[in-house]
Amino acid sequence: MRDAYHEELDGLSDKLVEMTRLVRSAMARASTALLDADLRLAEEVISADEHVNKIETDIEETVFDLMARQQPVASDLRTLITSLRMAGDLERMGDLAVHLAKTARRRHPESAIPPELHATVLEMGQIAERMIAKAGSVIASQDVQMGLELDADDDQMDRLHRRLFDTMLSPKWKHGVEPAVDISLAGRYFERFADHAVHVAEDVVYLVTGQHPEDIGDIAD
């Protein structure tokens, strides 16, 4: 019975890693759809989100079932609680990729991103992909140090987010209000995606150490 219980606990980690893989793919395709006005990719992102939602539901059902049957304590309880939180963050990351894809679909056949912002948005998409890949590695390896590193990636995303607004508020901006609204929203989606990746990593840090990142600082110090 206990072996089966721990197999189910380990299975939660596997499902979370699978969610990170799916969300990374969604972000990659959504970013390309946004920049290249690729309607096919946008539709793929939107339809594939159902799979992410299903895994989140499976995780929730497993967690509630294990809590009811096993009454876990200590580290096992932390595993269940953090798994629930991480699944929620990952599901919302999938939703943010969908929002980007819908922006691309709405602006099709034009690109939602004007040429002077292509490089910035491309870099935001690359950082988002890197962060979710790193979050997946943190879940699989329970590497606390790697988990603490995502804050630096998030700072870089925040700088790019501010750069978007600097460009749109410049007197040289010539694309009008509607594109500015779309770009503002897209920037927010990227920024929130990064925030959720940080939350996932922080949950792993808490799972392994029993402490929040702000309470332990950089363990390499």
mmCIF file of N, CA and C in Angstrom, residues 9-118:
data_model
loop_
_atom_site.group_PDB
_atom_site.id
_atom_site.type_symbol
_atom_site.label_atom_id
_atom_site.label_comp_id
_atom_site.label_asym_id
_atom_site.label_seq_id
_atom_site.Cartn_x
_atom_site.Cartn_y
_atom_site.Cartn_z
ATOM 1 N N LEU A 9 2.597 9.666 -5.518
ATOM 2 C CA LEU A 9 3.273 10.929 -5.227
ATOM 3 C C LEU A 9 4.291 11.266 -6.314
ATOM 4 N N ASP A 10 5.099 10.275 -6.697
ATOM 5 C CA ASP A 10 6.084 10.493 -7.756
ATOM 6 C C ASP A 10 5.392 10.832 -9.081
ATOM 7 N N GLY A 11 4.241 10.226 -9.301
ATOM 8 C CA GLY A 11 3.502 10.491 -10.538
ATOM 9 C C GLY A 11 3.054 11.937 -10.653
ATOM 10 N N LEU A 12 2.839 12.593 -9.520
ATOM 11 C CA LEU A 12 2.468 14.010 -9.560
ATOM 12 C C LEU A 12 3.582 14.836 -10.187
ATOM 13 N N SER A 13 4.819 14.549 -9.815
ATOM 14 C CA SER A 13 5.958 15.264 -10.385
ATOM 15 C C SER A 13 6.037 15.040 -11.888
ATOM 16 N N ASP A 14 5.813 13.794 -12.316
ATOM 17 C CA ASP A 14 5.855 13.487 -13.747
ATOM 18 C C ASP A 14 4.791 14.284 -14.510
ATOM 19 N N LYS A 15 3.606 14.386 -13.926
ATOM 20 C CA LYS A 15 2.535 15.136 -14.588
ATOM 21 C C LYS A 15 2.843 16.627 -14.643
ATOM 22 N N LEU A 16 3.457 17.141 -13.591
ATOM 23 C CA LEU A 16 3.825 18.559 -13.586
ATOM 24 C C LEU A 16 4.886 18.846 -14.647
ATOM 25 N N VAL A 17 5.857 17.955 -14.770
ATOM 26 C CA VAL A 17 6.883 18.135 -15.800
ATOM 27 C C VAL A 17 6.250 18.085 -17.185
ATOM 28 N N GLU A 18 5.298 17.186 -17.373
ATOM 29 C CA GLU A 18 4.582 17.133 -18.660
ATOM 30 C C GLU A 18 3.838 18.433 -18.934
ATOM 31 N N MET A 19 3.245 19.012 -17.905
ATOM 32 C CA MET A 19 2.578 20.309 -18.080
ATOM 33 C C MET A 19 3.573 21.378 -18.515
ATOM 34 N N THR A 20 4.774 21.373 -17.931
ATOM 35 C CA THR A 20 5.759 22.379 -18.345
ATOM 36 C C THR A 20 6.145 22.180 -19.802
ATOM 37 N N ARG A 21 6.243 20.945 -20.249
ATOM 38 C CA ARG A 21 6.579 20.680 -21.652
ATOM 39 C C ARG A 21 5.490 21.210 -22.582
ATOM 40 N N LEU A 22 4.241 20.960 -22.226
ATOM 41 C CA LEU A 22 3.125 21.418 -23.048
ATOM 42 C C LEU A 22 3.024 22.942 -23.059
ATOM 43 N N VAL A 23 3.234 23.538 -21.901
ATOM 44 C CA VAL A 23 3.140 24.989 -21.807
ATOM 45 C C VAL A 23 4.289 25.651 -22.568
ATOM 46 N N ARG A 24 5.469 25.047 -22.510
ATOM 47 C CA ARG A 24 6.589 25.589 -23.280
ATOM 48 C C ARG A 24 6.281 25.555 -24.773
ATOM 49 N N SER A 25 5.738 24.437 -25.238
ATOM 50 C CA SER A 25 5.370 24.334 -26.649
ATOM 51 C C SER A 25 4.312 25.374 -27.014
ATOM 52 N N ALA A 26 3.340 25.568 -26.131
ATOM 53 C CA ALA A 26 2.297 26.555 -26.390
ATOM 54 C C ALA A 26 2.875 27.959 -26.488
ATOM 55 N N MET A 27 3.793 28.291 -25.585
ATOM 56 C CA MET A 27 4.398 29.620 -25.614
ATOM 57 C C MET A 27 5.229 29.822 -26.879
ATOM 58 N N ALA A 28 5.990 28.803 -27.269
ATOM 59 C CA ALA A 28 6.811 28.912 -28.480
ATOM 60 C C ALA A 28 5.932 29.165 -29.700
ATOM 61 N N ARG A 29 4.854 28.413 -29.821
ATOM 62 C CA ARG A 29 3.984 28.566 -30.989
ATOM 63 C C ARG A 29 3.200 29.871 -30.933
ATOM 64 N N ALA A 30 2.777 30.261 -29.733
ATOM 65 C CA ALA A 30 2.028 31.511 -29.605
ATOM 66 C C ALA A 30 2.898 32.709 -29.965
ATOM 67 N N SER A 31 4.154 32.690 -29.537
ATOM 68 C CA SER A 31 5.066 33.791 -29.843
ATOM 69 C C SER A 31 5.290 33.900 -31.346
ATOM 70 N N THR A 32 5.481 32.755 -31.989
ATOM 71 C CA THR A 32 5.672 32.754 -33.438
ATOM 72 C C THR A 32 4.414 33.235 -34.153
ATOM 73 N N ALA A 33 3.259 32.764 -33.686
ATOM 74 C CA ALA A 33 1.995 33.196 -34.296
ATOM 75 C C ALA A 33 1.813 34.697 -34.169
ATOM 76 N N LEU A 34 2.206 35.240 -33.035
ATOM 77 C CA LEU A 34 2.055 36.670 -32.783
ATOM 78 C C LEU A 34 2.949 37.479 -33.718
ATOM 79 N N LEU A 35 4.180 37.041 -33.875
ATOM 80 C CA LEU A 35 5.153 37.792 -34.675
ATOM 81 C C LEU A 35 4.941 37.603 -36.176
ATOM 82 N N ASP A 36 4.554 36.389 -36.569
ATOM 83 C CA ASP A 36 4.475 36.059 -37.993
ATOM 84 C C ASP A 36 3.054 36.046 -38.544
ATOM 85 N N ALA A 37 2.083 36.399 -37.711
ATOM 86 C CA ALA A 37 0.671 36.357 -38.128
ATOM 87 C C ALA A 37 0.315 34.971 -38.671
ATOM 88 N N ASP A 38 0.735 33.947 -37.935
ATOM 89 C CA ASP A 38 0.519 32.561 -38.356
ATOM 90 C C ASP A 38 -0.772 32.043 -37.722
ATOM 91 N N LEU A 39 -1.838 32.052 -38.507
ATOM 92 C CA LEU A 39 -3.147 31.670 -37.985
ATOM 93 C C LEU A 39 -3.196 30.194 -37.605
ATOM 94 N N ARG A 40 -2.529 29.342 -38.384
ATOM 95 C CA ARG A 40 -2.547 27.905 -38.078
ATOM 96 C C ARG A 40 -1.936 27.628 -36.703
ATOM 97 N N LEU A 41 -0.802 28.249 -36.427
ATOM 98 C CA LEU A 41 -0.172 28.055 -35.120
ATOM 99 C C LEU A 41 -1.054 28.588 -33.993
ATOM 100 N N ALA A 42 -1.671 29.736 -34.231
ATOM 101 C CA ALA A 42 -2.547 30.312 -33.210
ATOM 102 C C ALA A 42 -3.682 29.352 -32.862
ATOM 103 N N GLU A 43 -4.290 28.771 -33.875
ATOM 104 C CA GLU A 43 -5.392 27.834 -33.635
ATOM 105 C C GLU A 43 -4.907 26.576 -32.924
ATOM 106 N N GLU A 44 -3.694 26.131 -33.234
ATOM 107 C CA GLU A 44 -3.141 24.953 -32.555
ATOM 108 C C GLU A 44 -2.968 25.210 -31.060
ATOM 109 N N VAL A 45 -2.469 26.394 -30.716
ATOM 110 C CA VAL A 45 -2.279 26.745 -29.303
ATOM 111 C C VAL A 45 -3.617 26.740 -28.577
ATOM 112 N N ILE A 46 -4.620 27.330 -29.202
ATOM 113 C CA ILE A 46 -5.928 27.446 -28.565
ATOM 114 C C ILE A 46 -6.545 26.071 -28.338
ATOM 115 N N SER A 47 -6.479 25.200 -29.335
ATOM 116 C CA SER A 47 -7.099 23.878 -29.201
ATOM 117 C C SER A 47 -6.318 22.963 -28.259
ATOM 118 N N ALA A 48 -4.978 23.117 -28.209
ATOM 119 C CA ALA A 48 -4.157 22.233 -27.381
ATOM 120 C C ALA A 48 -4.276 22.541 -25.892
ATOM 121 N N ASP A 49 -4.818 23.699 -25.534
ATOM 122 C CA ASP A 49 -4.889 24.064 -24.112
ATOM 123 C C ASP A 49 -5.773 23.108 -23.323
ATOM 124 N N GLU A 50 -6.679 22.427 -24.001
ATOM 125 C CA GLU A 50 -7.558 21.472 -23.314
ATOM 126 C C GLU A 50 -6.743 20.362 -22.645
ATOM 127 N N HIS A 51 -5.632 19.974 -23.273
ATOM 128 C CA HIS A 51 -4.792 18.921 -22.701
ATOM 129 C C HIS A 51 -4.147 19.395 -21.398
ATOM 130 N N VAL A 52 -3.675 20.633 -21.376
ATOM 131 C CA VAL A 52 -3.096 21.196 -20.154
ATOM 132 C C VAL A 52 -4.143 21.214 -19.042
ATOM 133 N N ASN A 53 -5.348 21.645 -19.383
ATOM 134 C CA ASN A 53 -6.418 21.702 -18.380
ATOM 135 C C ASN A 53 -6.747 20.317 -17.827
ATOM 136 N N LYS A 54 -6.706 19.310 -18.696
ATOM 137 C CA LYS A 54 -7.026 17.952 -18.247
ATOM 138 C C LYS A 54 -5.988 17.442 -17.249
ATOM 139 N N ILE A 55 -4.714 17.717 -17.517
ATOM 140 C CA ILE A 55 -3.675 17.262 -16.584
ATOM 141 C C ILE A 55 -3.841 17.963 -15.237
ATOM 142 N N GLU A 56 -4.164 19.259 -15.263
ATOM 143 C CA GLU A 56 -4.393 19.957 -13.991
ATOM 144 C C GLU A 56 -5.523 19.291 -13.207
ATOM 145 N N THR A 57 -6.600 18.933 -13.904
ATOM 146 C CA THR A 57 -7.722 18.268 -13.241
ATOM 147 C C THR A 57 -7.296 16.917 -12.676
ATOM 148 N N ASP A 58 -6.500 16.173 -13.434
ATOM 149 C CA ASP A 58 -6.002 14.874 -12.949
ATOM 150 C C ASP A 58 -5.169 15.046 -11.674
ATOM 151 N N ILE A 59 -4.328 16.071 -11.663
ATOM 152 C CA ILE A 59 -3.496 16.321 -10.483
ATOM 153 C C ILE A 59 -4.368 16.661 -9.280
ATOM 154 N N GLU A 60 -5.346 17.530 -9.485
ATOM 155 C CA GLU A 60 -6.252 17.897 -8.392
ATOM 156 C C GLU A 60 -6.950 16.667 -7.826
ATOM 157 N N GLU A 61 -7.467 15.817 -8.704
ATOM 158 C CA GLU A 61 -8.199 14.629 -8.250
ATOM 159 C C GLU A 61 -7.278 13.689 -7.481
ATOM 160 N N THR A 62 -6.053 13.537 -7.974
ATOM 161 C CA THR A 62 -5.098 12.661 -7.274
ATOM 162 C C THR A 62 -4.752 13.217 -5.897
ATOM 163 N N VAL A 63 -4.491 14.522 -5.831
ATOM 164 C CA VAL A 63 -4.133 15.146 -4.555
ATOM 165 C C VAL A 63 -5.260 14.983 -3.535
ATOM 166 N N PHE A 64 -6.476 15.300 -3.928
ATOM 167 C CA PHE A 64 -7.600 15.215 -2.989
ATOM 168 C C PHE A 64 -7.842 13.777 -2.562
ATOM 169 N N ASP A 65 -7.656 12.834 -3.495
ATOM 170 C CA ASP A 65 -7.852 11.422 -3.164
ATOM 171 C C ASP A 65 -6.791 10.953 -2.158
ATOM 172 N N LEU A 66 -5.532 11.330 -2.380
ATOM 173 C CA LEU A 66 -4.465 10.927 -1.467
ATOM 174 C C LEU A 66 -4.626 11.569 -0.089
ATOM 175 N N MET A 67 -5.068 12.814 -0.069
ATOM 176 C CA MET A 67 -5.276 13.471 1.227
ATOM 177 C C MET A 67 -6.388 12.787 2.008
ATOM 178 N N ALA A 68 -7.422 12.350 1.305
ATOM 179 C CA ALA A 68 -8.539 11.690 1.976
ATOM 180 C C ALA A 68 -8.163 10.293 2.452
ATOM 181 N N ARG A 69 -7.402 9.553 1.642
ATOM 182 C CA ARG A 69 -7.108 8.145 1.964
ATOM 183 C C ARG A 69 -5.907 7.978 2.880
ATOM 184 N N GLN A 70 -4.905 8.838 2.717
ATOM 185 C CA GLN A 70 -3.629 8.615 3.403
ATOM 186 C C GLN A 70 -3.374 9.558 4.575
ATOM 187 N N GLN A 71 -4.113 10.657 4.636
ATOM 188 C CA GLN A 71 -3.914 11.665 5.684
ATOM 189 C C GLN A 71 -2.425 11.985 5.860
ATOM 190 N N PRO A 72 -1.786 12.468 4.810
ATOM 191 C CA PRO A 72 -0.324 12.674 4.840
ATOM 192 C C PRO A 72 0.078 13.791 5.797
ATOM 193 N N VAL A 73 1.301 13.697 6.282
ATOM 194 C CA VAL A 73 1.854 14.727 7.161
ATOM 195 C C VAL A 73 3.255 15.085 6.654
ATOM 196 N N ALA A 74 3.821 16.141 7.229
ATOM 197 C CA ALA A 74 5.205 16.559 6.977
ATOM 198 C C ALA A 74 5.480 16.724 5.490
ATOM 199 N N SER A 75 6.572 16.106 5.013
ATOM 200 C CA SER A 75 7.018 16.354 3.642
ATOM 201 C C SER A 75 6.010 15.867 2.611
ATOM 202 N N ASP A 76 5.294 14.784 2.906
ATOM 203 C CA ASP A 76 4.290 14.304 1.947
ATOM 204 C C ASP A 76 3.161 15.323 1.780
ATOM 205 N N LEU A 77 2.765 15.941 2.875
ATOM 206 C CA LEU A 77 1.727 16.959 2.788
ATOM 207 C C LEU A 77 2.224 18.164 1.987
ATOM 208 N N ARG A 78 3.488 18.534 2.182
ATOM 209 C CA ARG A 78 4.058 19.629 1.399
ATOM 210 C C ARG A 78 4.051 19.288 -0.088
ATOM 211 N N THR A 79 4.357 18.038 -0.406
ATOM 212 C CA THR A 79 4.346 17.608 -1.805
ATOM 213 C C THR A 79 2.964 17.796 -2.419
ATOM 214 N N LEU A 80 1.941 17.412 -1.696
ATOM 215 C CA LEU A 80 0.587 17.514 -2.223
ATOM 216 C C LEU A 80 0.149 18.972 -2.386
ATOM 217 N N ILE A 81 0.422 19.770 -1.386
ATOM 218 C CA ILE A 81 0.000 21.173 -1.437
ATOM 219 C C ILE A 81 0.743 21.931 -2.538
ATOM 220 N N THR A 82 2.060 21.723 -2.620
ATOM 221 C CA THR A 82 2.821 22.425 -3.657
ATOM 222 C C THR A 82 2.462 21.914 -5.046
ATOM 223 N N SER A 83 2.114 20.645 -5.174
ATOM 224 C CA SER A 83 1.688 20.119 -6.477
ATOM 225 C C SER A 83 0.419 20.814 -6.946
ATOM 226 N N LEU A 84 -0.507 21.012 -6.027
ATOM 227 C CA LEU A 84 -1.741 21.744 -6.370
ATOM 228 C C LEU A 84 -1.424 23.153 -6.839
ATOM 229 N N ARG A 85 -0.554 23.831 -6.115
ATOM 230 C CA ARG A 85 -0.236 25.220 -6.457
ATOM 231 C C ARG A 85 0.498 25.300 -7.786
ATOM 232 N N MET A 86 1.456 24.391 -8.000
ATOM 233 C CA MET A 86 2.197 24.411 -9.255
ATOM 234 C C MET A 86 1.285 24.104 -10.437
ATOM 235 N N ALA A 87 0.385 23.157 -10.262
ATOM 236 C CA ALA A 87 -0.545 22.830 -11.352
ATOM 237 C C ALA A 87 -1.399 24.050 -11.705
ATOM 238 N N GLY A 88 -1.823 24.789 -10.692
ATOM 239 C CA GLY A 88 -2.603 25.999 -10.946
ATOM 240 C C GLY A 88 -1.804 27.041 -11.706
ATOM 241 N N ASP A 89 -0.548 27.239 -11.307
ATOM 242 C CA ASP A 89 0.299 28.200 -12.015
ATOM 243 C C ASP A 89 0.521 27.777 -13.462
ATOM 244 N N LEU A 90 0.791 26.501 -13.674
ATOM 245 C CA LEU A 90 1.057 26.016 -15.026
ATOM 246 C C LEU A 90 -0.187 26.114 -15.905
ATOM 247 N N GLU A 91 -1.343 25.851 -15.324
ATOM 248 C CA GLU A 91 -2.581 25.987 -16.098
ATOM 249 C C GLU A 91 -2.782 27.432 -16.532
ATOM 250 N N ARG A 92 -2.488 28.369 -15.641
ATOM 251 C CA ARG A 92 -2.635 29.782 -15.999
ATOM 252 C C ARG A 92 -1.604 30.202 -17.041
ATOM 253 N N MET A 93 -0.415 29.593 -16.996
ATOM 254 C CA MET A 93 0.577 29.871 -18.035
ATOM 255 C C MET A 93 0.069 29.415 -19.396
ATOM 256 N N GLY A 94 -0.586 28.268 -19.422
ATOM 257 C CA GLY A 94 -1.198 27.821 -20.668
ATOM 258 C C GLY A 94 -2.248 28.800 -21.162
ATOM 259 N N ASP A 95 -3.037 29.338 -20.241
ATOM 260 C CA ASP A 95 -4.057 30.327 -20.605
ATOM 261 C C ASP A 95 -3.419 31.586 -21.187
ATOM 262 N N LEU A 96 -2.279 31.995 -20.637
ATOM 263 C CA LEU A 96 -1.602 33.198 -21.135
ATOM 264 C C LEU A 96 -1.083 32.979 -22.549
ATOM 265 N N ALA A 97 -0.590 31.785 -22.844
ATOM 266 C CA ALA A 97 -0.197 31.475 -24.219
ATOM 267 C C ALA A 97 -1.405 31.532 -25.152
ATOM 268 N N VAL A 98 -2.548 31.060 -24.661
ATOM 269 C CA VAL A 98 -3.782 31.138 -25.447
ATOM 270 C C VAL A 98 -4.159 32.596 -25.711
ATOM 271 N N HIS A 99 -4.025 33.445 -24.712
ATOM 272 C CA HIS A 99 -4.332 34.872 -24.903
ATOM 273 C C HIS A 99 -3.452 35.467 -25.996
ATOM 274 N N LEU A 100 -2.177 35.106 -26.016
ATOM 275 C CA LEU A 100 -1.285 35.585 -27.081
ATOM 276 C C LEU A 100 -1.748 35.072 -28.438
ATOM 277 N N ALA A 101 -2.125 33.798 -28.484
ATOM 278 C CA ALA A 101 -2.583 33.214 -29.752
ATOM 279 C C ALA A 101 -3.859 33.900 -30.241
ATOM 280 N N LYS A 102 -4.746 34.229 -29.317
ATOM 281 C CA LYS A 102 -5.984 34.903 -29.711
ATOM 282 C C LYS A 102 -5.718 36.324 -30.210
ATOM 283 N N THR A 103 -4.697 36.963 -29.634
ATOM 284 C CA THR A 103 -4.302 38.273 -30.148
ATOM 285 C C THR A 103 -3.806 38.144 -31.579
ATOM 286 N N ALA A 104 -2.997 37.131 -31.835
ATOM 287 C CA ALA A 104 -2.506 36.890 -33.197
ATOM 288 C C ALA A 104 -3.663 36.616 -34.142
ATOM 289 N N ARG A 105 -4.629 35.823 -33.697
ATOM 290 C CA ARG A 105 -5.781 35.495 -34.542
ATOM 291 C C ARG A 105 -6.628 36.723 -34.826
ATOM 292 N N ARG A 106 -6.800 37.557 -33.822
ATOM 293 C CA ARG A 106 -7.623 38.763 -33.986
ATOM 294 C C ARG A 106 -7.014 39.733 -34.986
ATOM 295 N N ARG A 107 -5.684 39.825 -35.012
ATOM 296 C CA ARG A 107 -5.008 40.782 -35.891
ATOM 297 C C ARG A 107 -4.708 40.214 -37.275
ATOM 298 N N HIS A 108 -4.864 38.907 -37.448
ATOM 299 C CA HIS A 108 -4.600 38.271 -38.730
ATOM 300 C C HIS A 108 -5.455 38.916 -39.833
ATOM 301 N N PRO A 109 -4.899 39.142 -41.013
ATOM 302 C CA PRO A 109 -3.628 38.642 -41.561
ATOM 303 C C PRO A 109 -2.423 39.533 -41.267
ATOM 304 N N GLU A 110 -2.626 40.611 -40.507
ATOM 305 C CA GLU A 110 -1.486 41.454 -40.130
ATOM 306 C C GLU A 110 -0.814 40.894 -38.884
ATOM 307 N N SER A 111 0.441 41.233 -38.702
ATOM 308 C CA SER A 111 1.120 40.907 -37.454
ATOM 309 C C SER A 111 0.671 41.893 -36.381
ATOM 310 N N ALA A 112 0.450 41.376 -35.179
ATOM 311 C CA ALA A 112 0.059 42.250 -34.071
ATOM 312 C C ALA A 112 1.232 43.097 -33.582
ATOM 313 N N ILE A 113 2.438 42.759 -34.019
ATOM 314 C CA ILE A 113 3.644 43.430 -33.528
ATOM 315 C C ILE A 113 4.297 44.205 -34.664
ATOM 316 N N PRO A 114 4.393 45.528 -34.554
ATOM 317 C CA PRO A 114 5.052 46.308 -35.607
ATOM 318 C C PRO A 114 6.546 46.007 -35.660
ATOM 319 N N PRO A 115 7.181 46.281 -36.817
ATOM 320 C CA PRO A 115 8.589 45.877 -37.012
ATOM 321 C C PRO A 115 9.541 46.370 -35.930
ATOM 322 N N GLU A 116 9.339 47.588 -35.433
ATOM 323 C CA GLU A 116 10.295 48.131 -34.471
ATOM 324 C C GLU A 116 10.233 47.436 -33.106
ATOM 325 N N LEU A 117 9.191 46.612 -32.874
ATOM 326 C CA LEU A 117 9.089 45.885 -31.609
ATOM 327 C C LEU A 117 9.317 44.383 -31.770
ATOM 328 N N HIS A 118 9.578 43.942 -32.990
ATOM 329 C CA HIS A 118 9.756 42.505 -33.219
ATOM 330 C C HIS A 118 10.878 41.931 -32.360
#
